Amino acid sequence: MRAVLERENARKRERVRERLRADGSVPYADAMTEVLFDILADERFVRLWTWSQLHGWDDETPPDSPTDLSRLVDAIEEGVHSVLPPPEGPDRARIERVVLLAMSGAYGYALGRRYWLTSLGHDPDDHGHDAAYRTALSSVLAAHL
């Protein structure tokens, strides 16, 4: 199972890199959440990833080594500061919080959307709900950033 997850993670990272190359820089909040939601569209991957996080598969990574998440934040920080240099731009702590909020919102939605939309009386296969949620989340993240 670990090999499957590692292979999927590599594929997902490449999709993020492709988007960064296509935009020529770090995408803004809407584009970045779009990438995140595209990655999370595979419900099986999301469940496997969540299971792996709950069972400590990352325990092998030393605490002082750069992770994919810290490298992502590095890239976002560089991109944000190229448009909004300090002191006008956000500091790293704020960028990290926005990344954590985006991941929590996106992963939570990916895990619970089918049940939650159904229990609210909506068709979970209507992807208009996904787009509306992504737009709302992007708006909140951009305002906070």
JSON list of C-alpha atoms in Angstrom, two decimals:
[
{"chain": "A", "resi": 1, "resn": "MET", "atom": "CA", "xyz": [0.00, 0.00, 0.00]},
{"chain": "A", "resi": 2, "resn": "ARG", "atom": "CA", "xyz": [2.89, 2.36, 0.75]},
{"chain": "A", "resi": 3, "resn": "ALA", "atom": "CA", "xyz": [4.22, 1.91, -2.81]},
{"chain": "A", "resi": 4, "resn": "VAL", "atom": "CA", "xyz": [0.82, 2.88, -4.24]},
{"chain": "A", "resi": 5, "resn": "LEU", "atom": "CA", "xyz": [0.67, 5.99, -2.08]},
{"chain": "A", "resi": 6, "resn": "GLU", "atom": "CA", "xyz": [4.24, 7.00, -2.94]},
{"chain": "A", "resi": 7, "resn": "ARG", "atom": "CA", "xyz": [3.53, 6.55, -6.65]},
{"chain": "A", "resi": 8, "resn": "GLU", "atom": "CA", "xyz": [0.34, 8.63, -6.35]},
{"chain": "A", "resi": 9, "resn": "ASN", "atom": "CA", "xyz": [2.15, 11.33, -4.35]},
{"chain": "A", "resi": 10, "resn": "ALA", "atom": "CA", "xyz": [4.79, 11.59, -7.07]},
{"chain": "A", "resi": 11, "resn": "ARG", "atom": "CA", "xyz": [2.07, 11.96, -9.70]},
{"chain": "A", "resi": 12, "resn": "LYS", "atom": "CA", "xyz": [0.31, 14.64, -7.65]},
{"chain": "A", "resi": 13, "resn": "ARG", "atom": "CA", "xyz": [3.55, 16.59, -7.08]},
{"chain": "A", "resi": 14, "resn": "GLU", "atom": "CA", "xyz": [4.19, 16.57, -10.82]},
{"chain": "A", "resi": 15, "resn": "ARG", "atom": "CA", "xyz": [0.71, 18.02, -11.44]},
{"chain": "A", "resi": 16, "resn": "VAL", "atom": "CA", "xyz": [1.51, 20.88, -9.05]},
{"chain": "A", "resi": 17, "resn": "ARG", "atom": "CA", "xyz": [4.84, 21.48, -10.84]},
{"chain": "A", "resi": 18, "resn": "GLU", "atom": "CA", "xyz": [3.05, 21.48, -14.21]},
{"chain": "A", "resi": 19, "resn": "ARG", "atom": "CA", "xyz": [0.63, 24.13, -12.96]},
{"chain": "A", "resi": 20, "resn": "LEU", "atom": "CA", "xyz": [3.47, 26.27, -11.59]},
{"chain": "A", "resi": 21, "resn": "ARG", "atom": "CA", "xyz": [5.29, 26.02, -14.94]},
{"chain": "A", "resi": 22, "resn": "ALA", "atom": "CA", "xyz": [2.09, 26.82, -16.88]},
{"chain": "A", "resi": 23, "resn": "ASP", "atom": "CA", "xyz": [1.46, 29.92, -14.76]},
{"chain": "A", "resi": 24, "resn": "GLY", "atom": "CA", "xyz": [5.12, 30.91, -14.96]},
{"chain": "A", "resi": 25, "resn": "SER", "atom": "CA", "xyz": [5.07, 31.56, -11.21]},
{"chain": "A", "resi": 26, "resn": "VAL", "atom": "CA", "xyz": [3.21, 30.65, -8.06]},
{"chain": "A", "resi": 27, "resn": "PRO", "atom": "CA", "xyz": [-0.53, 30.70, -8.83]},
{"chain": "A", "resi": 28, "resn": "TYR", "atom": "CA", "xyz": [-2.82, 33.00, -6.90]},
{"chain": "A", "resi": 29, "resn": "ALA", "atom": "CA", "xyz": [-5.23, 31.61, -4.28]},
{"chain": "A", "resi": 30, "resn": "ASP", "atom": "CA", "xyz": [-7.93, 30.64, -6.79]},
{"chain": "A", "resi": 31, "resn": "ALA", "atom": "CA", "xyz": [-5.51, 28.85, -9.13]},
{"chain": "A", "resi": 32, "resn": "MET", "atom": "CA", "xyz": [-3.73, 27.12, -6.25]},
{"chain": "A", "resi": 33, "resn": "THR", "atom": "CA", "xyz": [-6.97, 25.86, -4.69]},
{"chain": "A", "resi": 34, "resn": "GLU", "atom": "CA", "xyz": [-8.02, 24.68, -8.14]},
{"chain": "A", "resi": 35, "resn": "VAL", "atom": "CA", "xyz": [-4.83, 22.61, -8.33]},
{"chain": "A", "resi": 36, "resn": "LEU", "atom": "CA", "xyz": [-5.41, 21.28, -4.81]},
{"chain": "A", "resi": 37, "resn": "PHE", "atom": "CA", "xyz": [-9.02, 20.34, -5.60]},
{"chain": "A", "resi": 38, "resn": "ASP", "atom": "CA", "xyz": [-7.97, 18.64, -8.84]},
{"chain": "A", "resi": 39, "resn": "ILE", "atom": "CA", "xyz": [-5.49, 16.56, -6.88]},
{"chain": "A", "resi": 40, "resn": "LEU", "atom": "CA", "xyz": [-8.12, 15.68, -4.29]},
{"chain": "A", "resi": 41, "resn": "ALA", "atom": "CA", "xyz": [-10.73, 14.68, -6.85]},
{"chain": "A", "resi": 42, "resn": "ASP", "atom": "CA", "xyz": [-9.61, 11.06, -6.46]},
{"chain": "A", "resi": 43, "resn": "GLU", "atom": "CA", "xyz": [-11.51, 10.00, -3.32]},
{"chain": "A", "resi": 44, "resn": "ARG", "atom": "CA", "xyz": [-9.54, 6.76, -3.01]},
{"chain": "A", "resi": 45, "resn": "PHE", "atom": "CA", "xyz": [-6.26, 8.70, -2.91]},
{"chain": "A", "resi": 46, "resn": "VAL", "atom": "CA", "xyz": [-7.63, 11.08, -0.26]},
{"chain": "A", "resi": 47, "resn": "ARG", "atom": "CA", "xyz": [-8.74, 8.21, 1.95]},
{"chain": "A", "resi": 48, "resn": "LEU", "atom": "CA", "xyz": [-5.42, 6.37, 1.54]},
{"chain": "A", "resi": 49, "resn": "TRP", "atom": "CA", "xyz": [-3.46, 9.55, 2.25]},
{"chain": "A", "resi": 50, "resn": "THR", "atom": "CA", "xyz": [-5.56, 10.24, 5.35]},
{"chain": "A", "resi": 51, "resn": "TRP", "atom": "CA", "xyz": [-5.08, 6.70, 6.58]},
{"chain": "A", "resi": 52, "resn": "SER", "atom": "CA", "xyz": [-1.31, 7.01, 6.06]},
{"chain": "A", "resi": 53, "resn": "GLN", "atom": "CA", "xyz": [-1.22, 10.27, 8.03]},
{"chain": "A", "resi": 54, "resn": "LEU", "atom": "CA", "xyz": [-3.15, 8.72, 10.91]},
{"chain": "A", "resi": 55, "resn": "HIS", "atom": "CA", "xyz": [-0.78, 5.76, 10.99]},
{"chain": "A", "resi": 56, "resn": "GLY", "atom": "CA", "xyz": [2.47, 7.71, 11.04]},
{"chain": "A", "resi": 57, "resn": "TRP", "atom": "CA", "xyz": [3.98, 6.85, 7.67]},
{"chain": "A", "resi": 58, "resn": "ASP", "atom": "CA", "xyz": [5.92, 10.12, 7.82]},
{"chain": "A", "resi": 59, "resn": "ASP", "atom": "CA", "xyz": [7.74, 9.05, 11.00]},
{"chain": "A", "resi": 60, "resn": "GLU", "atom": "CA", "xyz": [10.82, 8.23, 8.91]},
{"chain": "A", "resi": 61, "resn": "THR", "atom": "CA", "xyz": [11.37, 11.89, 7.95]},
{"chain": "A", "resi": 62, "resn": "PRO", "atom": "CA", "xyz": [13.75, 13.65, 10.35]},
{"chain": "A", "resi": 63, "resn": "PRO", "atom": "CA", "xyz": [12.13, 16.76, 11.89]},
{"chain": "A", "resi": 64, "resn": "ASP", "atom": "CA", "xyz": [14.79, 19.12, 10.52]},
{"chain": "A", "resi": 65, "resn": "SER", "atom": "CA", "xyz": [14.65, 17.92, 6.90]},
{"chain": "A", "resi": 66, "resn": "PRO", "atom": "CA", "xyz": [12.82, 20.01, 4.30]},
{"chain": "A", "resi": 67, "resn": "THR", "atom": "CA", "xyz": [9.49, 18.46, 3.39]},
{"chain": "A", "resi": 68, "resn": "ASP", "atom": "CA", "xyz": [7.40, 18.84, 0.27]},
{"chain": "A", "resi": 69, "resn": "LEU", "atom": "CA", "xyz": [5.11, 21.13, 2.26]},
{"chain": "A", "resi": 70, "resn": "SER", "atom": "CA", "xyz": [7.92, 23.41, 3.41]},
{"chain": "A", "resi": 71, "resn": "ARG", "atom": "CA", "xyz": [9.23, 23.58, -0.18]},
{"chain": "A", "resi": 72, "resn": "LEU", "atom": "CA", "xyz": [5.73, 24.45, -1.36]},
{"chain": "A", "resi": 73, "resn": "VAL", "atom": "CA", "xyz": [5.53, 27.24, 1.22]},
{"chain": "A", "resi": 74, "resn": "ASP", "atom": "CA", "xyz": [8.99, 28.45, 0.08]},
{"chain": "A", "resi": 75, "resn": "ALA", "atom": "CA", "xyz": [7.70, 28.71, -3.49]},
{"chain": "A", "resi": 76, "resn": "ILE", "atom": "CA", "xyz": [4.48, 30.43, -2.46]},
{"chain": "A", "resi": 77, "resn": "GLU", "atom": "CA", "xyz": [6.38, 32.86, -0.23]},
{"chain": "A", "resi": 78, "resn": "GLU", "atom": "CA", "xyz": [8.72, 33.74, -3.10]},
{"chain": "A", "resi": 79, "resn": "GLY", "atom": "CA", "xyz": [5.79, 34.23, -5.47]},
{"chain": "A", "resi": 80, "resn": "VAL", "atom": "CA", "xyz": [3.74, 36.31, -3.02]},
{"chain": "A", "resi": 81, "resn": "HIS", "atom": "CA", "xyz": [6.71, 38.49, -2.14]},
{"chain": "A", "resi": 82, "resn": "SER", "atom": "CA", "xyz": [7.47, 39.11, -5.81]},
{"chain": "A", "resi": 83, "resn": "VAL", "atom": "CA", "xyz": [4.06, 40.80, -6.00]},
{"chain": "A", "resi": 84, "resn": "LEU", "atom": "CA", "xyz": [3.71, 42.08, -2.42]},
{"chain": "A", "resi": 85, "resn": "PRO", "atom": "CA", "xyz": [7.18, 42.61, -0.94]},
{"chain": "A", "resi": 86, "resn": "PRO", "atom": "CA", "xyz": [7.53, 43.04, 2.81]},
{"chain": "A", "resi": 87, "resn": "PRO", "atom": "CA", "xyz": [6.32, 44.91, 4.76]},
{"chain": "A", "resi": 88, "resn": "GLU", "atom": "CA", "xyz": [3.12, 45.06, 2.64]},
{"chain": "A", "resi": 89, "resn": "GLY", "atom": "CA", "xyz": [3.16, 41.33, 1.93]},
{"chain": "A", "resi": 90, "resn": "PRO", "atom": "CA", "xyz": [2.35, 38.62, 4.44]},
{"chain": "A", "resi": 91, "resn": "ASP", "atom": "CA", "xyz": [5.06, 37.05, 6.56]},
{"chain": "A", "resi": 92, "resn": "ARG", "atom": "CA", "xyz": [5.90, 33.35, 6.37]},
{"chain": "A", "resi": 93, "resn": "ALA", "atom": "CA", "xyz": [3.74, 32.46, 9.39]},
{"chain": "A", "resi": 94, "resn": "ARG", "atom": "CA", "xyz": [0.65, 33.89, 7.66]},
{"chain": "A", "resi": 95, "resn": "ILE", "atom": "CA", "xyz": [1.48, 32.07, 4.43]},
{"chain": "A", "resi": 96, "resn": "GLU", "atom": "CA", "xyz": [1.89, 28.82, 6.36]},
{"chain": "A", "resi": 97, "resn": "ARG", "atom": "CA", "xyz": [-1.51, 29.34, 8.03]},
{"chain": "A", "resi": 98, "resn": "VAL", "atom": "CA", "xyz": [-3.12, 29.95, 4.65]},
{"chain": "A", "resi": 99, "resn": "VAL", "atom": "CA", "xyz": [-1.56, 26.75, 3.29]},
{"chain": "A", "resi": 100, "resn": "LEU", "atom": "CA", "xyz": [-2.79, 24.80, 6.33]},
{"chain": "A", "resi": 101, "resn": "LEU", "atom": "CA", "xyz": [-6.27, 26.30, 6.00]},
{"chain": "A", "resi": 102, "resn": "ALA", "atom": "CA", "xyz": [-6.34, 25.46, 2.29]},
{"chain": "A", "resi": 103, "resn": "MET", "atom": "CA", "xyz": [-5.25, 21.89, 2.89]},
{"chain": "A", "resi": 104, "resn": "SER", "atom": "CA", "xyz": [-7.66, 21.40, 5.79]},
{"chain": "A", "resi": 105, "resn": "GLY", "atom": "CA", "xyz": [-10.56, 22.87, 3.84]},
{"chain": "A", "resi": 106, "resn": "ALA", "atom": "CA", "xyz": [-9.77, 20.93, 0.70]},
{"chain": "A", "resi": 107, "resn": "TYR", "atom": "CA", "xyz": [-9.03, 17.59, 2.36]},
{"chain": "A", "resi": 108, "resn": "GLY", "atom": "CA", "xyz": [-11.99, 17.89, 4.71]},
{"chain": "A", "resi": 109, "resn": "TYR", "atom": "CA", "xyz": [-14.31, 18.66, 1.82]},
{"chain": "A", "resi": 110, "resn": "ALA", "atom": "CA", "xyz": [-12.88, 15.83, -0.28]},
{"chain": "A", "resi": 111, "resn": "LEU", "atom": "CA", "xyz": [-13.42, 13.36, 2.56]},
{"chain": "A", "resi": 112, "resn": "GLY", "atom": "CA", "xyz": [-16.87, 14.49, 3.65]},
{"chain": "A", "resi": 113, "resn": "ARG", "atom": "CA", "xyz": [-18.45, 16.06, 0.56]},
{"chain": "A", "resi": 114, "resn": "ARG", "atom": "CA", "xyz": [-20.48, 13.05, -0.54]},
{"chain": "A", "resi": 115, "resn": "TYR", "atom": "CA", "xyz": [-22.10, 12.56, 2.87]},
{"chain": "A", "resi": 116, "resn": "TRP", "atom": "CA", "xyz": [-22.45, 16.26, 3.69]},
{"chain": "A", "resi": 117, "resn": "LEU", "atom": "CA", "xyz": [-23.96, 17.25, 0.35]},
{"chain": "A", "resi": 118, "resn": "THR", "atom": "CA", "xyz": [-26.37, 14.32, 0.50]},
{"chain": "A", "resi": 119, "resn": "SER", "atom": "CA", "xyz": [-27.41, 15.17, 4.05]},
{"chain": "A", "resi": 120, "resn": "LEU", "atom": "CA", "xyz": [-28.03, 18.77, 2.97]},
{"chain": "A", "resi": 121, "resn": "GLY", "atom": "CA", "xyz": [-30.34, 17.49, 0.25]},
{"chain": "A", "resi": 122, "resn": "HIS", "atom": "CA", "xyz": [-27.93, 18.08, -2.65]},
{"chain": "A", "resi": 123, "resn": "ASP", "atom": "CA", "xyz": [-26.76, 15.73, -5.37]},
{"chain": "A", "resi": 124, "resn": "PRO", "atom": "CA", "xyz": [-23.10, 14.91, -4.53]},
{"chain": "A", "resi": 125, "resn": "ASP", "atom": "CA", "xyz": [-22.44, 14.18, -8.21]},
{"chain": "A", "resi": 126, "resn": "ASP", "atom": "CA", "xyz": [-23.34, 17.76, -9.19]},
{"chain": "A", "resi": 127, "resn": "HIS", "atom": "CA", "xyz": [-19.88, 19.27, -9.57]},
{"chain": "A", "resi": 128, "resn": "GLY", "atom": "CA", "xyz": [-21.33, 22.77, -9.36]},
{"chain": "A", "resi": 129, "resn": "HIS", "atom": "CA", "xyz": [-21.14, 22.37, -5.58]},
{"chain": "A", "resi": 130, "resn": "ASP", "atom": "CA", "xyz": [-17.41, 21.64, -5.83]},
{"chain": "A", "resi": 131, "resn": "ALA", "atom": "CA", "xyz": [-16.80, 24.77, -7.90]},
{"chain": "A", "resi": 132, "resn": "ALA", "atom": "CA", "xyz": [-18.87, 26.93, -5.53]},
{"chain": "A", "resi": 133, "resn": "TYR", "atom": "CA", "xyz": [-17.02, 25.58, -2.48]},
{"chain": "A", "resi": 134, "resn": "ARG", "atom": "CA", "xyz": [-13.63, 26.05, -4.14]},
{"chain": "A", "resi": 135, "resn": "THR", "atom": "CA", "xyz": [-14.54, 29.64, -5.04]},
{"chain": "A", "resi": 136, "resn": "ALA", "atom": "CA", "xyz": [-15.67, 30.38, -1.49]},
{"chain": "A", "resi": 137, "resn": "LEU", "atom": "CA", "xyz": [-12.55, 28.83, 0.03]},
{"chain": "A", "resi": 138, "resn": "SER", "atom": "CA", "xyz": [-10.29, 30.71, -2.41]},
{"chain": "A", "resi": 139, "resn": "SER", "atom": "CA", "xyz": [-12.01, 33.97, -1.56]},
{"chain": "A", "resi": 140, "resn": "VAL", "atom": "CA", "xyz": [-11.54, 33.45, 2.18]},
{"chain": "A", "resi": 141, "resn": "LEU", "atom": "CA", "xyz": [-7.90, 32.45, 1.74]},
{"chain": "A", "resi": 142, "resn": "ALA", "atom": "CA", "xyz": [-7.10, 35.40, -0.52]},
{"chain": "A", "resi": 143, "resn": "ALA", "atom": "CA", "xyz": [-8.74, 37.81, 1.94]},
{"chain": "A", "resi": 144, "resn": "HIS", "atom": "CA", "xyz": [-6.75, 36.38, 4.84]},
{"chain": "A", "resi": 145, "resn": "LEU", "atom": "CA", "xyz": [-3.49, 36.40, 2.91]}
]
